[in-house]
mmCIF file of C-alpha atoms and ligand atoms in Angstrom:
data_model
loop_
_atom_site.group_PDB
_atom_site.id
_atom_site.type_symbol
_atom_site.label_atom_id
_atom_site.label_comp_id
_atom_site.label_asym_id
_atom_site.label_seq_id
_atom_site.Cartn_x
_atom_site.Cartn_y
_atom_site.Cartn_z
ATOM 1 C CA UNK C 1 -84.930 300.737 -50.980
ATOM 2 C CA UNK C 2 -87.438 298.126 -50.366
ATOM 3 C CA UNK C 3 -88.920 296.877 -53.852
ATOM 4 C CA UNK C 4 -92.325 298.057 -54.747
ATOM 5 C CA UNK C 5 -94.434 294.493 -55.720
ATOM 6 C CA UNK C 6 -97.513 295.496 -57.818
ATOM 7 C CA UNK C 7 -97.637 291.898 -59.104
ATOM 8 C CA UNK C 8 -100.483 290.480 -56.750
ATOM 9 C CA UNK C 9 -102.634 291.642 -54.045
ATOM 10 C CA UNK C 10 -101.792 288.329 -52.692
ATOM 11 C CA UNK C 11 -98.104 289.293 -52.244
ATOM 12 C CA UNK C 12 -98.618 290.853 -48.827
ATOM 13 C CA UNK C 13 -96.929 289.952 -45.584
ATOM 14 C CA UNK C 14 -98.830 289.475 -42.249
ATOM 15 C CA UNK C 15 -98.433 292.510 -40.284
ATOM 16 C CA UNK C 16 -97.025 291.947 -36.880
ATOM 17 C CA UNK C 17 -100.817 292.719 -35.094
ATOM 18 C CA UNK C 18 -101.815 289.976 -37.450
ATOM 19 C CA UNK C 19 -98.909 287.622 -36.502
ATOM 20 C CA UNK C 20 -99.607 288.378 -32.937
ATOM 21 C CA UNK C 21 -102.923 287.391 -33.541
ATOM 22 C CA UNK C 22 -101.966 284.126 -35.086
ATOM 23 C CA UNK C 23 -99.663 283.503 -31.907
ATOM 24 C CA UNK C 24 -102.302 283.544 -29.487
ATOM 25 C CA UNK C 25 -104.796 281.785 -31.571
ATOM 26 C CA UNK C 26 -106.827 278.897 -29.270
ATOM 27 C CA UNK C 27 -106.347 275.451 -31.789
ATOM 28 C CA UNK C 28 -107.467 272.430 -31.682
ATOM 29 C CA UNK C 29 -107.562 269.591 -33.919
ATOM 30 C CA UNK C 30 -109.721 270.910 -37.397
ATOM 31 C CA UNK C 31 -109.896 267.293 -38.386
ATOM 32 C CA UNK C 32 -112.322 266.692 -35.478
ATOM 33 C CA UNK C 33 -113.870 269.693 -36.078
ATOM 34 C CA UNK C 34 -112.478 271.043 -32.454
ATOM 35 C CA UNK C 35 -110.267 274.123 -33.565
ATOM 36 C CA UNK C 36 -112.506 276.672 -31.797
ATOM 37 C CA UNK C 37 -110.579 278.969 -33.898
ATOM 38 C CA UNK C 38 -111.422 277.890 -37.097
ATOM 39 C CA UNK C 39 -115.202 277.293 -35.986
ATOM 40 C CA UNK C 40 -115.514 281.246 -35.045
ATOM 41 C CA UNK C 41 -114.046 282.269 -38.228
ATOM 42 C CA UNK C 42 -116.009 279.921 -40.209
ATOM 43 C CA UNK C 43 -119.388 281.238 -38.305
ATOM 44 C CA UNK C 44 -118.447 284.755 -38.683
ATOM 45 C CA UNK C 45 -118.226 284.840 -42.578
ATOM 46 C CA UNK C 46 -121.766 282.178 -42.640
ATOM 47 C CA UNK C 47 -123.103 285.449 -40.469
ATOM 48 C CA UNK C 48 -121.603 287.911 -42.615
ATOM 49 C CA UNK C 49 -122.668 286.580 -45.831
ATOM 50 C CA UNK C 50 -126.206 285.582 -44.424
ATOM 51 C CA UNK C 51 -125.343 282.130 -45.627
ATOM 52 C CA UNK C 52 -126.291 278.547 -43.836
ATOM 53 C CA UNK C 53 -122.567 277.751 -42.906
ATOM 54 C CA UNK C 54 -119.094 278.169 -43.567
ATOM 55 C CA UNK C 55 -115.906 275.989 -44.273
ATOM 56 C CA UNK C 56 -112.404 277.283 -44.390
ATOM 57 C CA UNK C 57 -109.972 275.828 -46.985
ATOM 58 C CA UNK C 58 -106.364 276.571 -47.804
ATOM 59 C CA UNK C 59 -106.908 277.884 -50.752
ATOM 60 C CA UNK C 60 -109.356 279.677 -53.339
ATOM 61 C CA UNK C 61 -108.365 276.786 -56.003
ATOM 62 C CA UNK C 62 -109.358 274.027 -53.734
ATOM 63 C CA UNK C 63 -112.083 275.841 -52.352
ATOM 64 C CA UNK C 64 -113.933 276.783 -55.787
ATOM 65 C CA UNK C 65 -112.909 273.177 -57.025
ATOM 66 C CA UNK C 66 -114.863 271.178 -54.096
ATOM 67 C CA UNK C 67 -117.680 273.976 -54.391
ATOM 68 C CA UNK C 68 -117.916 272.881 -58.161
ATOM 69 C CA UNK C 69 -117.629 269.253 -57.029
ATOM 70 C CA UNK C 70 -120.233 269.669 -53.814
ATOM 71 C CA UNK C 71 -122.759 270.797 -57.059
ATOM 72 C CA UNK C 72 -121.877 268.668 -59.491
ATOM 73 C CA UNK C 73 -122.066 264.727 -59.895
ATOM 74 C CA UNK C 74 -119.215 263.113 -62.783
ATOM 75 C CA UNK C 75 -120.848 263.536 -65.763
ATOM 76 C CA UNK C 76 -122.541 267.139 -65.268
ATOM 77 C CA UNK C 77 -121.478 270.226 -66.344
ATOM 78 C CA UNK C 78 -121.349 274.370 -65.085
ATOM 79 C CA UNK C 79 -121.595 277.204 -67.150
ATOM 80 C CA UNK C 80 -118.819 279.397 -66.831
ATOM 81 C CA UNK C 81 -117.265 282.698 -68.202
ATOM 82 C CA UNK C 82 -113.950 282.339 -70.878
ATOM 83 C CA UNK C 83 -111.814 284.322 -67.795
ATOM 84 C CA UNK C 84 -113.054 282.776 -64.828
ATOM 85 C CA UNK C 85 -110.454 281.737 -62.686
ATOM 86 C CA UNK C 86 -112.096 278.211 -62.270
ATOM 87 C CA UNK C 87 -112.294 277.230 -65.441
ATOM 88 C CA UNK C 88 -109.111 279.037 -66.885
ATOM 89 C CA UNK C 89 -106.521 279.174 -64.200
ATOM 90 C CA UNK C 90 -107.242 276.408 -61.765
ATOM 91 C CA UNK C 91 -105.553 273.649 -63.572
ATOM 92 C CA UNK C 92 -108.623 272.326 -65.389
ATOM 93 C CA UNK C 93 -109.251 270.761 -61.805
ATOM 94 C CA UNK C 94 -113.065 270.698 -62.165
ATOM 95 C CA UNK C 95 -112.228 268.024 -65.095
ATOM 96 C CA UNK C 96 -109.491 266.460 -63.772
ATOM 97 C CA UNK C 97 -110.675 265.638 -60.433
ATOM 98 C CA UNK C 98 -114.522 266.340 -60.509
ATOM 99 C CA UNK C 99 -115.247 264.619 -64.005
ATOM 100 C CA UNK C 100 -117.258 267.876 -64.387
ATOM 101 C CA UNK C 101 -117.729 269.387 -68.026
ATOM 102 C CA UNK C 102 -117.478 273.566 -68.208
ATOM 103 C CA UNK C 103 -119.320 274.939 -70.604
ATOM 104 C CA UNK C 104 -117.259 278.081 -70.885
ATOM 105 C CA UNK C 105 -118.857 281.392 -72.742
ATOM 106 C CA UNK C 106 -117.387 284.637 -73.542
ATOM 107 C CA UNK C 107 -117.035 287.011 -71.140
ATOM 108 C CA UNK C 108 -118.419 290.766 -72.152
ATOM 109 C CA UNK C 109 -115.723 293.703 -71.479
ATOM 110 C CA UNK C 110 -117.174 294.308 -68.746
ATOM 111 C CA UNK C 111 -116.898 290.731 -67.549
ATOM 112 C CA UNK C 112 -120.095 289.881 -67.134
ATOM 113 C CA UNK C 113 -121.636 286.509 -69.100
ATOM 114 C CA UNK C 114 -124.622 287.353 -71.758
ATOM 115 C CA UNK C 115 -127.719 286.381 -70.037
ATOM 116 C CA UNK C 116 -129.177 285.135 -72.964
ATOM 117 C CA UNK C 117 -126.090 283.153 -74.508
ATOM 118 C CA UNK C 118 -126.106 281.613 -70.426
ATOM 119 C CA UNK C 119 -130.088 280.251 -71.683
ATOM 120 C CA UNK C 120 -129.391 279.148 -75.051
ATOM 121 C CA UNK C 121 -126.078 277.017 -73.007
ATOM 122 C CA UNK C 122 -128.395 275.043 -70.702
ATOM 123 C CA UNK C 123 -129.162 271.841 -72.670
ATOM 124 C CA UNK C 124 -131.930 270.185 -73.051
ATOM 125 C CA UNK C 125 -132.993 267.149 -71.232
ATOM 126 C CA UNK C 126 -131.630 264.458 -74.001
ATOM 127 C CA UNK C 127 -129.034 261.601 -73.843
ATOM 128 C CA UNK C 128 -126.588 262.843 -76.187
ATOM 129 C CA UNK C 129 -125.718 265.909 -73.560
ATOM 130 C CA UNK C 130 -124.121 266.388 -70.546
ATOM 131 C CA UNK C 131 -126.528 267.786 -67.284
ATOM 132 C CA UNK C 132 -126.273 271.393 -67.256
ATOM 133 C CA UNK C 133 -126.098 271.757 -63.491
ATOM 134 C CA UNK C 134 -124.784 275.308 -62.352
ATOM 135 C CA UNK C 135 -124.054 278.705 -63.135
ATOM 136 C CA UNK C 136 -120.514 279.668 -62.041
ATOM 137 C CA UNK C 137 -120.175 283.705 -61.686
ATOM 138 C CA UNK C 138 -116.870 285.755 -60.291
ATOM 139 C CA UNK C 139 -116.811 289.076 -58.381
ATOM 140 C CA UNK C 140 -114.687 291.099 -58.631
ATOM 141 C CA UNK C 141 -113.273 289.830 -62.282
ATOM 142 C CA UNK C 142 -110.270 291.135 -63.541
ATOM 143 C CA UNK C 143 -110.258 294.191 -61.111
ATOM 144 C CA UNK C 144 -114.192 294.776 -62.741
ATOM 145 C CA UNK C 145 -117.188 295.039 -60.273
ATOM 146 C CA UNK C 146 -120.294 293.256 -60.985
ATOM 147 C CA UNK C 147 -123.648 294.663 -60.125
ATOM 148 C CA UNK C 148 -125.980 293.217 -58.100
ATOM 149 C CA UNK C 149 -128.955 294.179 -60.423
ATOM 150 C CA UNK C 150 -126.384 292.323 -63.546
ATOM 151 C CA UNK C 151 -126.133 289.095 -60.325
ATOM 152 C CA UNK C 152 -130.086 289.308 -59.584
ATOM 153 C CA UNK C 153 -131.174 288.597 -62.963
ATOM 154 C CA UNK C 154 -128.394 286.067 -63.039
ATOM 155 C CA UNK C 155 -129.613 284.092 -60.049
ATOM 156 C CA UNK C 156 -133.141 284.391 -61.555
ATOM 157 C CA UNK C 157 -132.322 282.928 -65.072
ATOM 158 C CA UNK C 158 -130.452 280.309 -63.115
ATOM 159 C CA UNK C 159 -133.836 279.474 -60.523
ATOM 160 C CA UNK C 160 -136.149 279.523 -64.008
ATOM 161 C CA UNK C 161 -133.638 276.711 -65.298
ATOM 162 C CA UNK C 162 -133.498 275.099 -61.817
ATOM 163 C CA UNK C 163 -129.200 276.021 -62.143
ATOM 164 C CA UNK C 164 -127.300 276.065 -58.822
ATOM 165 C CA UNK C 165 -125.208 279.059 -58.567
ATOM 166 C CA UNK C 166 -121.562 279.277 -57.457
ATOM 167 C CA UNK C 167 -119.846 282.878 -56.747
ATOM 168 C CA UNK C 168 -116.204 283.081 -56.703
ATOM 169 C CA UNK C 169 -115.889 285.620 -54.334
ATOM 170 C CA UNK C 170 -111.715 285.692 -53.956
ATOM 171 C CA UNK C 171 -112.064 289.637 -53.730
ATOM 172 C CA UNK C 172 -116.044 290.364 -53.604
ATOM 173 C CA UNK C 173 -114.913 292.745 -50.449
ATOM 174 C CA UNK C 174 -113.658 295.278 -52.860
ATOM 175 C CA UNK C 175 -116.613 294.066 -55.074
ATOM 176 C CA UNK C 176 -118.753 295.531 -51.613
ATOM 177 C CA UNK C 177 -116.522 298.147 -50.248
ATOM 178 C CA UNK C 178 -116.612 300.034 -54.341
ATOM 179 C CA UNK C 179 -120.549 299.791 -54.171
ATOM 180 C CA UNK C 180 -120.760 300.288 -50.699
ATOM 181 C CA UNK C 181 -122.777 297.018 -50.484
ATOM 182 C CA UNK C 182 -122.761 294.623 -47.604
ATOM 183 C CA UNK C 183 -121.553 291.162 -48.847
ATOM 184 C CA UNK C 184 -124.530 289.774 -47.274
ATOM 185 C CA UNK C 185 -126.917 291.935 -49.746
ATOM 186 C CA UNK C 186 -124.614 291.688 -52.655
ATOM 187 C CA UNK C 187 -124.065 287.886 -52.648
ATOM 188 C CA UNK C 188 -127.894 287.305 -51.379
ATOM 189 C CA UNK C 189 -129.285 283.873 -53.415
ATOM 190 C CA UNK C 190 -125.949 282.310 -54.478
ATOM 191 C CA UNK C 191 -125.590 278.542 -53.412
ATOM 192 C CA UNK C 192 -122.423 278.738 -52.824
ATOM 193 C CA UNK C 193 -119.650 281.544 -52.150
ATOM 194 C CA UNK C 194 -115.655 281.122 -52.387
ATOM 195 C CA UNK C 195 -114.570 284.031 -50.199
ATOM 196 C CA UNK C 196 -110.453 284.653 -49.788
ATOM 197 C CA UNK C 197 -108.754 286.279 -47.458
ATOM 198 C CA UNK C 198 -105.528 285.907 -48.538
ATOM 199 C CA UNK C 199 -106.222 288.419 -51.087
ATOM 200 C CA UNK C 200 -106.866 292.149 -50.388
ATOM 201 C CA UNK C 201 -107.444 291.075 -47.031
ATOM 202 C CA UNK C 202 -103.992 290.141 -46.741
ATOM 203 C CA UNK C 203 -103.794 286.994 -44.618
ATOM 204 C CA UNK C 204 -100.809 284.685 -45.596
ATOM 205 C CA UNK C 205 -103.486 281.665 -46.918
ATOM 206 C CA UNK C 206 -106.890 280.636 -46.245
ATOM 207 C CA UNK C 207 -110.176 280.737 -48.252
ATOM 208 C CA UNK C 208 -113.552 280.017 -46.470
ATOM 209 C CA UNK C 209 -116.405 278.701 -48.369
ATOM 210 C CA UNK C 210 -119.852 279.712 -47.556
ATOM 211 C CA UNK C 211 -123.177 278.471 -48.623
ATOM 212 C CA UNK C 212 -126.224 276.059 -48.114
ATOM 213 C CA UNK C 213 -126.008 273.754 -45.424
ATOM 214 C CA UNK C 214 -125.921 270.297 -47.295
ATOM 215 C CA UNK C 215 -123.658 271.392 -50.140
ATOM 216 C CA UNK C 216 -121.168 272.666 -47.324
ATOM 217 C CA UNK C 217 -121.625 269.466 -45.823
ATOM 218 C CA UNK C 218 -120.283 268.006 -49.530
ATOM 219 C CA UNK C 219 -117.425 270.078 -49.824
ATOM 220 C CA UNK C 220 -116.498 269.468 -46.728
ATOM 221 C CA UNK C 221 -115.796 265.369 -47.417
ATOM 222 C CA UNK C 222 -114.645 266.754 -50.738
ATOM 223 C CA UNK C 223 -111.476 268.928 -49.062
ATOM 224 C CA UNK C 224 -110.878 265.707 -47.076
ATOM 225 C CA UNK C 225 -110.425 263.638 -50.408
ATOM 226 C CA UNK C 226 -108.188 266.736 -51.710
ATOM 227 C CA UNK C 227 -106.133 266.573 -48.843
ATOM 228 C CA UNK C 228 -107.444 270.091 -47.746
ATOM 229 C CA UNK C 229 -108.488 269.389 -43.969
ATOM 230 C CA UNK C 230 -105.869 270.539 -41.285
ATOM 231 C CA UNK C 231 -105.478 270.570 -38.292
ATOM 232 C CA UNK C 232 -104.681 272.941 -35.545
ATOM 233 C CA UNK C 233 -104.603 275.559 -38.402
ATOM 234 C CA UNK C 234 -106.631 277.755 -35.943
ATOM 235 C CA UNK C 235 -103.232 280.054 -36.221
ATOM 236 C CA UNK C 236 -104.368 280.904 -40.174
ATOM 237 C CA UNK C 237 -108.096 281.340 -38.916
ATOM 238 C CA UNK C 238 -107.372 283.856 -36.567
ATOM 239 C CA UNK C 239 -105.351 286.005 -39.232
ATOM 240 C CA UNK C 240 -108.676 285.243 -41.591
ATOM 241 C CA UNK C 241 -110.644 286.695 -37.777
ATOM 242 C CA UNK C 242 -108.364 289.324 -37.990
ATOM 243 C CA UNK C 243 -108.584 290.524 -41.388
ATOM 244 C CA UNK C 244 -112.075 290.448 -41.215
ATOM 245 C CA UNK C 245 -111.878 293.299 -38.417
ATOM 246 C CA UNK C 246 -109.361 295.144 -39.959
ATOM 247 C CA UNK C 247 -108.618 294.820 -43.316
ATOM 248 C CA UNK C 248 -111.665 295.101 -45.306
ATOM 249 C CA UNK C 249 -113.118 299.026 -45.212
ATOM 250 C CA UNK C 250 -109.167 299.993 -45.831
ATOM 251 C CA UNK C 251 -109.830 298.395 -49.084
ATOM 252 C CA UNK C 252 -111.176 302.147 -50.036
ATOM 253 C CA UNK C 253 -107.714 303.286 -50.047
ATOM 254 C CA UNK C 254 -106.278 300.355 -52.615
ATOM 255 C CA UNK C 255 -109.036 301.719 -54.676
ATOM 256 C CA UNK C 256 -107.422 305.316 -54.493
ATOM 257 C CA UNK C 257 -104.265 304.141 -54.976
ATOM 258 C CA UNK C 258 -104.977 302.253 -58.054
ATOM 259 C CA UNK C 259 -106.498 305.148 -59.654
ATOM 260 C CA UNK C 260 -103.832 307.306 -58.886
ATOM 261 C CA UNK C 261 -101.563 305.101 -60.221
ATOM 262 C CA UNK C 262 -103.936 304.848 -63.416
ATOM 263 C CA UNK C 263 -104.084 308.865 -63.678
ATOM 264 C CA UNK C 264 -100.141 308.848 -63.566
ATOM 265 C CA UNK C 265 -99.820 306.155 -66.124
ATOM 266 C CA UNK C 266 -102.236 307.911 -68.628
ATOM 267 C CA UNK C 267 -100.909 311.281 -68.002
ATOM 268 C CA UNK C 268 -97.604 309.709 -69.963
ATOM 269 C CA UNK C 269 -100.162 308.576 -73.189
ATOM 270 C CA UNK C 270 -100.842 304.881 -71.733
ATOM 271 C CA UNK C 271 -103.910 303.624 -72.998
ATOM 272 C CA UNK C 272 -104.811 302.916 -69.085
ATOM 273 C CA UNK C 273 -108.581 300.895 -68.366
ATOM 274 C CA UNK C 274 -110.756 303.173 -66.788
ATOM 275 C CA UNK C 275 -110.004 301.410 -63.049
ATOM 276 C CA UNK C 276 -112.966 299.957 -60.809
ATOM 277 C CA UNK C 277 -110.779 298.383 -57.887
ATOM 278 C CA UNK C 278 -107.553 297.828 -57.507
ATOM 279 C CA UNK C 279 -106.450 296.452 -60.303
ATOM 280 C CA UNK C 280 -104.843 298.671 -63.464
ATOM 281 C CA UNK C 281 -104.070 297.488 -66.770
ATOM 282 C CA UNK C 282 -102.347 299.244 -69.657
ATOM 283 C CA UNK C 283 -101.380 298.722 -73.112
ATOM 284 C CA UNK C 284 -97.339 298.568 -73.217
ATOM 285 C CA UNK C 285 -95.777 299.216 -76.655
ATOM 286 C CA UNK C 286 -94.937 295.599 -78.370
ATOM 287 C CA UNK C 287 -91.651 297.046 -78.600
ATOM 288 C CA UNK C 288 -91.136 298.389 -74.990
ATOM 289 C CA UNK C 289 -91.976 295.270 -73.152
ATOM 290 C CA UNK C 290 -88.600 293.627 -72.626
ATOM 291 C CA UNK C 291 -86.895 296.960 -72.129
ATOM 292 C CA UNK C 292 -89.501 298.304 -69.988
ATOM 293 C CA UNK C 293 -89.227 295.016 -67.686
ATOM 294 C CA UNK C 294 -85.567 295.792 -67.063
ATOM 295 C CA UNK C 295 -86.079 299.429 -66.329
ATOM 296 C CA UNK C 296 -88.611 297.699 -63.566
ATOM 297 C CA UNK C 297 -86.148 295.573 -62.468
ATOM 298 C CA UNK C 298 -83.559 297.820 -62.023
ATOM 299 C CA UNK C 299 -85.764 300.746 -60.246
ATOM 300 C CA UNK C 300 -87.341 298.164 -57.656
ATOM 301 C CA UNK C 301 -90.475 297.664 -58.934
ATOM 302 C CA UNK C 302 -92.170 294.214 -59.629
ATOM 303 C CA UNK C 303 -94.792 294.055 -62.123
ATOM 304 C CA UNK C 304 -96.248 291.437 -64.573
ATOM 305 C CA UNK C 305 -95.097 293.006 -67.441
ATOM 306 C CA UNK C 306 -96.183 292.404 -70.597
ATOM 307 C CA UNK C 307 -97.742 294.206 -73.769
ATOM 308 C CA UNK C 308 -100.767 294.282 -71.188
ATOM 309 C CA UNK C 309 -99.408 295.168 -68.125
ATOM 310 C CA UNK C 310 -101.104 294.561 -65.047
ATOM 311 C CA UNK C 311 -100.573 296.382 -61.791
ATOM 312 C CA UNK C 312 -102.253 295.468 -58.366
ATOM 313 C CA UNK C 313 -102.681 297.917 -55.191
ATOM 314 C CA UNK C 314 -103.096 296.167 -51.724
ATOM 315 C CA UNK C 315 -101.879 296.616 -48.149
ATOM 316 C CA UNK C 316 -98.307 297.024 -49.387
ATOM 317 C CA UNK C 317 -97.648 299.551 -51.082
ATOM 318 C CA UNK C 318 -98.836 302.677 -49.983
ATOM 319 C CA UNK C 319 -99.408 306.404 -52.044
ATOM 320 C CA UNK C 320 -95.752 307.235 -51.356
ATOM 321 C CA UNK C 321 -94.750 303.615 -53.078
ATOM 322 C CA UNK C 322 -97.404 304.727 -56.054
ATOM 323 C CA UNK C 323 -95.985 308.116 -56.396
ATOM 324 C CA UNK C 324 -92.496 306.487 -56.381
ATOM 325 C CA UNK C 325 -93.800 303.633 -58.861
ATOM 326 C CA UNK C 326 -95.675 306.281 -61.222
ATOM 327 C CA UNK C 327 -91.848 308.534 -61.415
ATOM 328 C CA UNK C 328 -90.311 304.959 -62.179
ATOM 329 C CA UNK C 329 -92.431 304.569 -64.793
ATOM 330 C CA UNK C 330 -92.703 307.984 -66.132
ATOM 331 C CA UNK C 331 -88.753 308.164 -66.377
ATOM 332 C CA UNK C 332 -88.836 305.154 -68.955
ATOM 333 C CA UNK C 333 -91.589 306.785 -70.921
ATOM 334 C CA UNK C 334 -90.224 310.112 -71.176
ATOM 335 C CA UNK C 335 -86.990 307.985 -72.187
ATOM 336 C CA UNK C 336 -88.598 306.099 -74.858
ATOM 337 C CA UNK C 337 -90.578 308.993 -75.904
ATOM 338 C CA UNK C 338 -87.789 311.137 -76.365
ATOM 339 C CA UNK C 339 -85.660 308.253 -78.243
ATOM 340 C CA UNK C 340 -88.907 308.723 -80.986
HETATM 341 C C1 PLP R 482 -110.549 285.269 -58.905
HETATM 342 C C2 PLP R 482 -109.713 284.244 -58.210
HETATM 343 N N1 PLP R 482 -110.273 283.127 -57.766
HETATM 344 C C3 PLP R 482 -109.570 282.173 -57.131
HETATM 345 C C4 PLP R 482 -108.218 282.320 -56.918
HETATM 346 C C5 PLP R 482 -107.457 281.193 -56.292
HETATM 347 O O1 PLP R 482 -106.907 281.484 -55.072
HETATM 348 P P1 PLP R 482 -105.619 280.712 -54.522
HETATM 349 O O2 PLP R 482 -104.437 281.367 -55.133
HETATM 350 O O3 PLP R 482 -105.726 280.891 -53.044
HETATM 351 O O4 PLP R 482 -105.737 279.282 -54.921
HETATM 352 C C6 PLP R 482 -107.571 283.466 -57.372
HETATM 353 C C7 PLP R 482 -106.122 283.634 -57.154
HETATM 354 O O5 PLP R 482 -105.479 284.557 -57.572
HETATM 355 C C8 PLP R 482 -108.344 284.459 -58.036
HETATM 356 O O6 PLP R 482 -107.760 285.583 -58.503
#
């Protein structure tokens, strides 16, 4: 039976409408900015986000990184949550390449930053500190939905401190489809958005940045330096076109299948988080891990198991793979129950 990969929403294979897609995409050379391809799908998401323009990257890491870079000058620094992805799983690239000092805070459970411990981290205008130059935010984070009332008053404590403001977007679609928000209305007065689409949306790489004209312009010399410019990569554009069309109201039914998956889990006493997309984590018994990661193995199921597991929901796996995944897992519980 084909395995069941709850790993990653990024885990997904093109579907062969998308591949067909790819196949006929028109190309050109990106370099020269003449891949009418990439220039559609790059002024579709500016449109759809309501932002000045749009520049597609092969990844979220290199996109977020140059966004960082585009904002800040060696030397300057961005206030960022504890779990972002750009300041803890990128690599420490914003350092490394950009010279650019995070000022990392706590995130809340609920994964949003506290307002007033993002104030007391701007610093004051005084030689012994680094420029506190921009607010870094992340939507969705760790499966968790911000509000746009929490991102308003964000973006307005950021304007009063004269902060640019940086959204990593890699999955604000299920950030918009679970409050029914338009990205456009929910992302309205960031800078800067890093929006993937190799994500939920399930196209085999690309990221596209959107934002203010002149800090797109920035990033855009920036992905040259990275060695992030292609060139007739029209053929991933047109899955990113594609996606766009297709894969982002089905997002709904990740959602559903994430909290189905959830219910199942807690119905076998799992401490499950209450689930907001499509992302579920559970508490695992210290002693069950290694034992539960074999029973995983052996049933076809691939999971980043660990004493907090984390399961993702995307395009893949459909309720017939979560039922099947849910009577994996419930025959190891009632297993290890029973052995107590
Ligand atoms: C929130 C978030 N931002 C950025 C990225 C980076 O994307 P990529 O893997 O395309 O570099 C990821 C990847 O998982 C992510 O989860």
């Amino acid at each position: 039976m084909k395995p069941i990969d709850l790993r990653s929403d990024t885990v997904t294979q093109p579907t062969p409408a998308m591949r067909e897609a790819m196949a006929r995409a028109e190309v050109g050379d990106d370099v020269f900015g003449d891949d009418p391809t990439v220039n559609r799908l790059q002024e579709a998401c500016a449109e759809r986000f309501g932002m000045e323009a749009g520049l597609f990257f092969p990844s979220g890491t290199q996109s977020n990184c140059a966004a960082l870079m585009a904002h800040c000058q060696r030397g300057e620094e961005v206030i960022v949550g504890q779990d972002a992805h750009t300041y803890h799983y990128e690599a420490g690239g914003m350092a490394v390449l950009g010279s650019i000092q995070p000022q990392p805070l706590t995130n809340r459970p609920d994964g949003t930053l506290d307002l007033a411990q993002v104030e007391a981290a701007v610093k004051p205008d005084d030689a012994h500190f680094a420029i506190t130059k921009l607010l870094a935010l992340e939507n969705t984070i760790g499966g968790k939905v911000i509000s746009r009332a929490y991102m308003a008053e964000a973006l307005a404590l950021a304007k009063r401190r004269a902060l640019a403001t940086h959204l990593d977007g890699a999955r604000i679609f299920n950030a918009s489809v679970k409050l029914g928000m338009p990205v456009k209305e929910l992302c309205a007065g960031f800078d800067t958005v890093s929006v993937c689409l190799s994500k939920g949306l399930g196209t085999p790489a690309g990221t596209v940045l959107v934002g203010r004209k002149d800090v797109v312009a920035r990033a855009r010399r920036i992905r040259k330096m990275l060695g992030g410019t292609m060139r007739q990569v029209g053929i991933l554009a047109a899955a990113g076109l594609y996606a766009l069309e297709h894969n982002v109201e089905r997002l709904a039914e990740d959602h559903a299948n994430a909290e189905r998956l959830a219910k199942g889990l807690a119905q076998m006493g799992l401490n499950v988080d209450p689930v907001q997309t499509n992302m579920v984590f559970a508490a695992v018994p210290a002693e069950s891990v290694a034992s539960l990661k074999r029973h995983l193995e052996e049933n076809g199921i691939k999971a980043l198991a660990g004493p907090r597991l984390r399961l993702v929901t995307h395009l893949d796996v459909d309720r017939a793979a979560i039922d099947r995944a849910v009577a994996v897992f419930g025959a190891f519980f009632q297993k290890a129950h029973a052995a107590h």
